Structures are given as C-alpha cells and as structure tokens.
mmCIF file of C-alpha atoms in Angstrom:
data_model
loop_
_atom_site.group_PDB
_atom_site.id
_atom_site.type_symbol
_atom_site.label_atom_id
_atom_site.label_comp_id
_atom_site.label_asym_id
_atom_site.label_seq_id
_atom_site.Cartn_x
_atom_site.Cartn_y
_atom_site.Cartn_z
ATOM 1 C CA UNK A 7 -17.732 -2.125 -10.094
ATOM 2 C CA UNK A 8 -20.854 -4.016 -9.052
ATOM 3 C CA UNK A 9 -21.763 -7.151 -7.162
ATOM 4 C CA UNK A 10 -24.560 -9.656 -7.530
ATOM 5 C CA UNK A 11 -27.226 -10.974 -5.211
ATOM 6 C CA UNK A 12 -30.228 -13.036 -6.359
ATOM 7 C CA UNK A 13 -29.552 -11.967 -9.928
ATOM 8 C CA UNK A 14 -29.510 -8.259 -9.113
ATOM 9 C CA UNK A 15 -26.591 -5.899 -9.649
ATOM 10 C CA UNK A 16 -25.626 -3.343 -7.048
ATOM 11 C CA UNK A 17 -23.132 -0.611 -7.994
ATOM 12 C CA UNK A 18 -20.026 -0.009 -5.911
ATOM 13 C CA UNK A 19 -19.566 3.736 -5.648
ATOM 14 C CA UNK A 20 -16.131 5.367 -5.467
ATOM 15 C CA UNK A 21 -16.331 7.853 -2.598
ATOM 16 C CA UNK A 22 -12.777 9.236 -2.613
ATOM 17 C CA UNK A 23 -9.277 8.951 -3.972
ATOM 18 C CA UNK A 24 -6.023 8.841 -2.043
ATOM 19 C CA UNK A 25 -2.893 10.768 -2.968
ATOM 20 C CA UNK A 26 0.460 9.295 -1.938
ATOM 21 C CA UNK A 27 4.085 9.473 -3.029
ATOM 22 C CA UNK A 28 3.908 5.932 -4.416
ATOM 23 C CA UNK A 29 3.792 6.589 -8.159
ATOM 24 C CA UNK A 30 4.661 3.040 -9.222
ATOM 25 C CA UNK A 31 3.644 -0.380 -7.913
ATOM 26 C CA UNK A 32 7.219 -1.574 -7.316
ATOM 27 C CA UNK A 33 8.337 -0.629 -3.831
ATOM 28 C CA UNK A 34 4.912 -0.170 -2.264
ATOM 29 C CA UNK A 35 4.940 -1.872 1.178
ATOM 30 C CA UNK A 36 3.413 -5.334 1.165
ATOM 31 C CA UNK A 37 0.991 -4.404 3.935
ATOM 32 C CA UNK A 38 -0.369 -1.217 5.447
ATOM 33 C CA UNK A 39 1.378 0.143 8.524
ATOM 34 C CA UNK A 40 4.777 -1.358 7.682
ATOM 35 C CA UNK A 41 6.131 2.071 6.699
ATOM 36 C CA UNK A 42 4.291 4.343 9.095
ATOM 37 C CA UNK A 43 6.061 7.434 7.781
ATOM 38 C CA UNK A 44 4.163 7.272 4.493
ATOM 39 C CA UNK A 45 1.646 10.117 4.338
ATOM 40 C CA UNK A 46 -1.538 9.983 2.280
ATOM 41 C CA UNK A 47 -4.326 12.484 1.676
ATOM 42 C CA UNK A 48 -7.846 11.182 1.135
ATOM 43 C CA UNK A 49 -9.941 13.557 -0.954
ATOM 44 C CA UNK A 50 -13.673 12.892 -1.138
ATOM 45 C CA UNK A 51 -15.607 13.048 -4.385
ATOM 46 C CA UNK A 52 -19.037 14.655 -4.860
ATOM 47 C CA UNK A 53 -21.598 13.984 -3.483
ATOM 48 C CA UNK A 54 -19.665 12.350 -0.625
ATOM 49 C CA UNK A 55 -17.523 15.410 0.133
ATOM 50 C CA UNK A 56 -19.858 16.678 2.825
ATOM 51 C CA UNK A 57 -18.534 17.653 6.233
ATOM 52 C CA UNK A 58 -21.343 15.846 8.041
ATOM 53 C CA UNK A 59 -20.287 12.553 6.414
ATOM 54 C CA UNK A 60 -17.097 12.519 8.522
ATOM 55 C CA UNK A 61 -18.546 14.058 11.682
ATOM 56 C CA UNK A 62 -16.968 12.312 14.678
ATOM 57 C CA UNK A 63 -14.216 10.578 12.714
ATOM 58 C CA UNK A 64 -11.536 12.646 14.452
ATOM 59 C CA UNK A 65 -12.204 10.619 17.613
ATOM 60 C CA UNK A 66 -10.582 7.540 16.086
ATOM 61 C CA UNK A 67 -6.849 6.900 15.847
ATOM 62 C CA UNK A 68 -7.047 4.353 13.010
ATOM 63 C CA UNK A 69 -9.285 3.685 10.032
ATOM 64 C CA UNK A 70 -10.024 0.835 7.659
ATOM 65 C CA UNK A 71 -9.907 1.639 3.953
ATOM 66 C CA UNK A 72 -11.707 -0.468 1.370
ATOM 67 C CA UNK A 73 -10.278 0.306 -2.044
ATOM 68 C CA UNK A 74 -9.890 -0.811 -5.624
ATOM 69 C CA UNK A 75 -6.841 -2.613 -7.008
ATOM 70 C CA UNK A 76 -7.182 -0.271 -9.978
ATOM 71 C CA UNK A 77 -3.995 -1.565 -11.646
ATOM 72 C CA UNK A 78 -4.986 -5.225 -11.316
ATOM 73 C CA UNK A 79 -8.483 -5.414 -12.785
ATOM 74 C CA UNK A 80 -8.996 -8.522 -14.891
ATOM 75 C CA UNK A 81 -11.993 -10.214 -16.458
ATOM 76 C CA UNK A 82 -10.694 -13.675 -15.557
ATOM 77 C CA UNK A 83 -9.590 -15.012 -12.183
ATOM 78 C CA UNK A 84 -7.663 -18.016 -10.917
ATOM 79 C CA UNK A 85 -8.496 -20.035 -7.787
ATOM 80 C CA UNK A 86 -4.788 -20.191 -6.939
ATOM 81 C CA UNK A 87 -1.974 -17.638 -6.981
ATOM 82 C CA UNK A 88 1.779 -17.628 -6.420
ATOM 83 C CA UNK A 89 2.568 -15.271 -3.514
ATOM 84 C CA UNK A 90 5.943 -13.525 -3.969
ATOM 85 C CA UNK A 91 6.622 -14.052 -0.264
ATOM 86 C CA UNK A 92 6.683 -17.804 -0.911
ATOM 87 C CA UNK A 93 9.292 -17.439 -3.624
ATOM 88 C CA UNK A 94 6.825 -17.174 -6.483
ATOM 89 C CA UNK A 95 6.871 -20.920 -7.152
ATOM 90 C CA UNK A 96 4.263 -22.270 -4.744
ATOM 91 C CA UNK A 97 0.539 -22.006 -5.383
ATOM 92 C CA UNK A 98 -2.012 -21.382 -2.645
ATOM 93 C CA UNK A 99 -5.690 -20.502 -2.719
ATOM 94 C CA UNK A 100 -6.439 -16.921 -3.700
ATOM 95 C CA UNK A 101 -8.638 -16.521 -0.615
ATOM 96 C CA UNK A 102 -5.704 -17.558 1.579
ATOM 97 C CA UNK A 103 -3.730 -14.544 0.339
ATOM 98 C CA UNK A 104 -3.972 -10.797 -0.066
ATOM 99 C CA UNK A 105 -3.046 -10.991 -3.732
ATOM 100 C CA UNK A 106 -4.474 -8.169 -5.876
ATOM 101 C CA UNK A 107 -5.541 -10.704 -8.520
ATOM 102 C CA UNK A 108 -8.925 -11.593 -7.064
ATOM 103 C CA UNK A 109 -12.455 -12.174 -8.386
ATOM 104 C CA UNK A 110 -13.229 -8.697 -7.066
ATOM 105 C CA UNK A 111 -10.184 -6.371 -7.018
ATOM 106 C CA UNK A 112 -10.836 -5.027 -3.520
ATOM 107 C CA UNK A 113 -8.059 -4.103 -1.093
ATOM 108 C CA UNK A 114 -8.193 -3.618 2.665
ATOM 109 C CA UNK A 115 -5.801 -1.390 4.618
ATOM 110 C CA UNK A 116 -5.548 -0.126 8.172
ATOM 111 C CA UNK A 117 -4.109 3.401 8.449
ATOM 112 C CA UNK A 118 -3.512 5.975 11.187
ATOM 113 C CA UNK A 119 -5.681 9.062 11.100
ATOM 114 C CA UNK A 120 -3.272 11.974 11.470
ATOM 115 C CA UNK A 121 -5.639 14.852 10.833
ATOM 116 C CA UNK A 122 -8.678 16.211 9.086
ATOM 117 C CA UNK A 123 -9.385 19.539 7.466
ATOM 118 C CA UNK A 124 -12.538 20.936 5.919
ATOM 119 C CA UNK A 125 -11.981 23.134 2.884
ATOM 120 C CA UNK A 126 -13.983 24.604 0.070
ATOM 121 C CA UNK A 127 -13.999 21.218 -1.711
ATOM 122 C CA UNK A 128 -15.019 19.295 1.408
ATOM 123 C CA UNK A 129 -13.153 17.176 3.974
ATOM 124 C CA UNK A 130 -9.619 15.891 3.470
ATOM 125 C CA UNK A 131 -8.185 13.162 5.718
ATOM 126 C CA UNK A 132 -4.438 12.869 6.296
ATOM 127 C CA UNK A 133 -3.401 9.298 7.071
ATOM 128 C CA UNK A 134 -0.163 7.484 7.857
ATOM 129 C CA UNK A 135 1.043 4.026 6.880
ATOM 130 C CA UNK A 136 -0.942 3.690 3.660
ATOM 131 C CA UNK A 137 0.145 1.059 1.127
ATOM 132 C CA UNK A 138 -1.814 2.498 -1.793
ATOM 133 C CA UNK A 139 -0.690 3.728 -5.185
ATOM 134 C CA UNK A 140 -1.233 7.420 -5.844
ATOM 135 C CA UNK A 141 -4.747 8.005 -7.186
ATOM 136 C CA UNK A 142 -6.228 4.750 -5.876
ATOM 137 C CA UNK A 143 -10.048 4.829 -5.751
ATOM 138 C CA UNK A 144 -11.593 4.243 -2.319
ATOM 139 C CA UNK A 145 -14.941 2.518 -1.862
ATOM 140 C CA UNK A 146 -15.441 2.958 1.862
ATOM 141 C CA UNK A 147 -13.897 4.154 5.117
ATOM 142 C CA UNK A 148 -14.691 2.578 8.473
ATOM 143 C CA UNK A 149 -13.335 3.201 11.973
ATOM 144 C CA UNK A 150 -10.858 0.702 13.402
ATOM 145 C CA UNK A 151 -12.198 -0.651 16.706
ATOM 146 C CA UNK A 152 -9.424 -2.070 18.867
ATOM 147 C CA UNK A 153 -11.755 -4.047 21.145
ATOM 148 C CA UNK A 154 -12.981 -6.170 18.249
ATOM 149 C CA UNK A 155 -10.497 -5.673 15.379
ATOM 150 C CA UNK A 156 -7.257 -6.413 17.265
ATOM 151 C CA UNK A 157 -6.370 -10.084 17.813
ATOM 152 C CA UNK A 158 -2.842 -10.412 19.293
ATOM 153 C CA UNK A 159 -3.209 -14.197 19.485
ATOM 154 C CA UNK A 160 -4.035 -14.562 15.775
ATOM 155 C CA UNK A 161 -2.149 -17.145 13.704
ATOM 156 C CA UNK A 162 -0.767 -15.950 10.372
ATOM 157 C CA UNK A 163 -0.841 -19.141 8.308
ATOM 158 C CA UNK A 164 2.031 -19.484 5.839
ATOM 159 C CA UNK A 165 2.816 -15.785 6.351
ATOM 160 C CA UNK A 166 4.253 -16.583 9.789
ATOM 161 C CA UNK A 167 6.972 -18.689 8.199
ATOM 162 C CA UNK A 168 8.218 -16.364 5.466
ATOM 163 C CA UNK A 169 11.069 -13.919 5.634
ATOM 164 C CA UNK A 170 10.099 -10.852 7.611
ATOM 165 C CA UNK A 171 13.051 -8.803 8.769
ATOM 166 C CA UNK A 172 14.515 -5.344 8.370
ATOM 167 C CA UNK A 173 17.545 -4.757 6.166
ATOM 168 C CA UNK A 174 20.400 -2.572 7.311
ATOM 169 C CA UNK A 175 20.434 0.408 4.982
ATOM 170 C CA UNK A 176 23.695 2.039 3.922
ATOM 171 C CA UNK A 177 22.589 5.409 2.546
ATOM 172 C CA UNK A 178 25.643 7.649 1.931
ATOM 173 C CA UNK A 179 25.137 11.156 3.291
ATOM 174 C CA UNK A 180 25.880 12.801 -0.051
ATOM 175 C CA UNK A 181 23.087 10.774 -1.660
ATOM 176 C CA UNK A 182 20.630 11.198 1.205
ATOM 177 C CA UNK A 183 21.105 14.953 0.871
ATOM 178 C CA UNK A 184 19.473 14.741 -2.570
ATOM 179 C CA UNK A 185 16.216 13.530 -0.983
ATOM 180 C CA UNK A 186 13.726 16.083 0.323
ATOM 181 C CA UNK A 187 13.858 16.165 4.125
ATOM 182 C CA UNK A 188 10.167 15.419 4.460
ATOM 183 C CA UNK A 189 10.581 12.231 2.404
ATOM 184 C CA UNK A 190 13.704 10.766 4.017
ATOM 185 C CA UNK A 191 12.055 8.820 6.845
ATOM 186 C CA UNK A 192 9.532 7.229 4.483
ATOM 187 C CA UNK A 193 12.212 6.234 1.956
ATOM 188 C CA UNK A 194 14.401 4.745 4.671
ATOM 189 C CA UNK A 195 11.448 2.762 5.990
ATOM 190 C CA UNK A 196 10.607 1.556 2.496
ATOM 191 C CA UNK A 197 14.187 0.363 1.919
ATOM 192 C CA UNK A 198 14.511 -1.267 5.355
ATOM 193 C CA UNK A 199 11.515 -3.450 4.551
ATOM 194 C CA UNK A 200 13.146 -4.818 1.383
ATOM 195 C CA UNK A 201 11.083 -3.856 -1.669
ATOM 196 C CA UNK A 202 12.539 -6.683 -3.762
ATOM 197 C CA UNK A 203 10.551 -9.799 -4.657
ATOM 198 C CA UNK A 204 11.389 -12.483 -2.093
ATOM 199 C CA UNK A 205 12.835 -14.840 -4.696
ATOM 200 C CA UNK A 206 15.500 -12.411 -5.963
ATOM 201 C CA UNK A 207 18.871 -12.691 -4.197
ATOM 202 C CA UNK A 208 21.306 -11.415 -6.839
ATOM 203 C CA UNK A 209 23.839 -9.220 -4.996
ATOM 204 C CA UNK A 210 24.971 -7.605 -8.255
ATOM 205 C CA UNK A 211 21.543 -6.636 -9.499
ATOM 206 C CA UNK A 212 20.625 -2.959 -9.358
ATOM 207 C CA UNK A 213 17.064 -2.137 -8.297
ATOM 208 C CA UNK A 214 15.242 1.140 -8.701
ATOM 209 C CA UNK A 215 12.438 2.344 -6.476
ATOM 210 C CA UNK A 216 10.515 5.602 -6.816
ATOM 211 C CA UNK A 217 9.007 7.676 -4.060
ATOM 212 C CA UNK A 218 7.622 11.133 -4.655
ATOM 213 C CA UNK A 219 9.879 12.958 -7.065
ATOM 214 C CA UNK A 220 13.029 10.891 -6.595
ATOM 215 C CA UNK A 221 14.270 7.524 -7.796
ATOM 216 C CA UNK A 222 16.661 5.520 -5.637
ATOM 217 C CA UNK A 223 19.037 2.901 -7.049
ATOM 218 C CA UNK A 224 20.312 0.181 -4.711
ATOM 219 C CA UNK A 225 21.868 -3.250 -4.353
ATOM 220 C CA UNK A 226 21.343 -5.839 -1.617
ATOM 221 C CA UNK A 227 23.982 -8.243 -0.320
ATOM 222 C CA UNK A 228 22.920 -10.441 2.572
ATOM 223 C CA UNK A 229 21.025 -8.225 4.995
ATOM 224 C CA UNK A 230 22.646 -4.962 3.862
ATOM 225 C CA UNK A 231 21.032 -2.652 1.328
ATOM 226 C CA UNK A 232 23.385 -0.090 -0.188
ATOM 227 C CA UNK A 233 22.079 2.954 -2.026
ATOM 228 C CA UNK A 234 24.234 3.693 -5.088
ATOM 229 C CA UNK A 235 22.315 6.543 -6.699
ATOM 230 C CA UNK A 236 19.528 9.084 -6.277
ATOM 231 C CA UNK A 237 18.068 11.166 -9.055
ATOM 232 C CA UNK A 238 15.132 13.472 -9.614
ATOM 233 C CA UNK A 239 12.398 11.604 -11.405
ATOM 234 C CA UNK A 240 10.906 13.281 -14.426
ATOM 235 C CA UNK A 241 7.124 13.572 -14.440
#
C-alpha cells in the first residue's frame, strides 16, 4: 500500500502480523475490546523484529493498532456505505463509519497489552480484545495514552441509537465440554455480543460461527441465544 502527497508515492510498510483464533470474518466482534477474552499474538517481521524497537512498551496497558483490511481491498470506493448496525438499508457517509470498504483499507483497534517476550525471531506481543482476522497485516503500533485518548463525554453519532446489548446464552454443558477450556470464555463473549447481522431476526435460522478449531451452531429467539451444536473444524 502507498499514499500520495504532492504527486509523490510513499510506501506503507507491513511491520508485523497478528495471530488470533478468528479464522473467518463472520463472528469477529464489531469493535475491539468488546470480547476482552480474545487473545492475539503480534509477531514482528524483519527488519522490524528488533528488541530495541519495543523498548519501554511494557510500561503501557493498552496499545493502538493500525492494520490492513486485507480481506476488503478494492480498487473502487463509494462515498456512502450501508452499516449493518443500521439494518443494512440506510446509507451514510463512509467517513462517518468504521466500514472496511474505504478508500484506504486501514483499520484502527485498541487492545490490552498482556505481555511481551523476546525470542530468537524477535519480540512477540500478547494482546487482549483484538478484533482482527488471523494473519492480518499490521502497519503500526502506538501506545494508548489515557490522558488524551480517552473521552468519556464523547457522542457516538448514529451508533448511540443502534442496538447494543448482550444476549443471554444457553450453552448446554454437554456441548460446552467439546470446547477447549482456554477458548470457552472468548466464545461465550463472542456469542453474548450477537454475531448476527443486525437486520436478521429469524428465530428458526441456524447460524455458524468459528473460533479456533471449533464451529458453533446456534439460533436466536428474542434476547436468548441457544447453542445447538459444536464440532471440530477441519483445517
């Protein structure tokens, strides 16, 4: 990727990739931090995998990630989009949304820094609350500064008026037992936050969401999500 200024092109360098248990786009949380139990590992690429490049980063609790919507790259763009959270039938300006279909496919996420290790291949950051597909390229990492980045009084535009609630999840014990223990909290958080498109309300429809090595089948009636199946997902 590159950007333009006064007719000149400047390359955007990929500095790292992130590895998560989100193998498919469906089911990924709509924003970072919604499912805090999601764990991601950021692995730096040469020549950016130098220990001194992350010196001091362990002093921060949260980080900003600038990354590429690698599954949404298009040559053309539209000045308006239809946000799923508005039912998919109302157009708003692309710059008034966080839609992946942008002139430049750049995403922004705030994540918790859980740990850092330095190995033979360089530094690896472990983060929580990421909303990125496995293998997503990362352009930059910046520290989150609460004194300037946090705005409790901020107004959320049309996002303040859309549905934003947690579903009650009915996950039978015999099915939950098929999920690896280390993945259960993340899957429950993913389901509680309703991975369906906002405009789908069919109580009989069966949805499938993947996380890690398992696929979960579920239905939603009202504010109750019921898991009806769990199976190991073939690679």
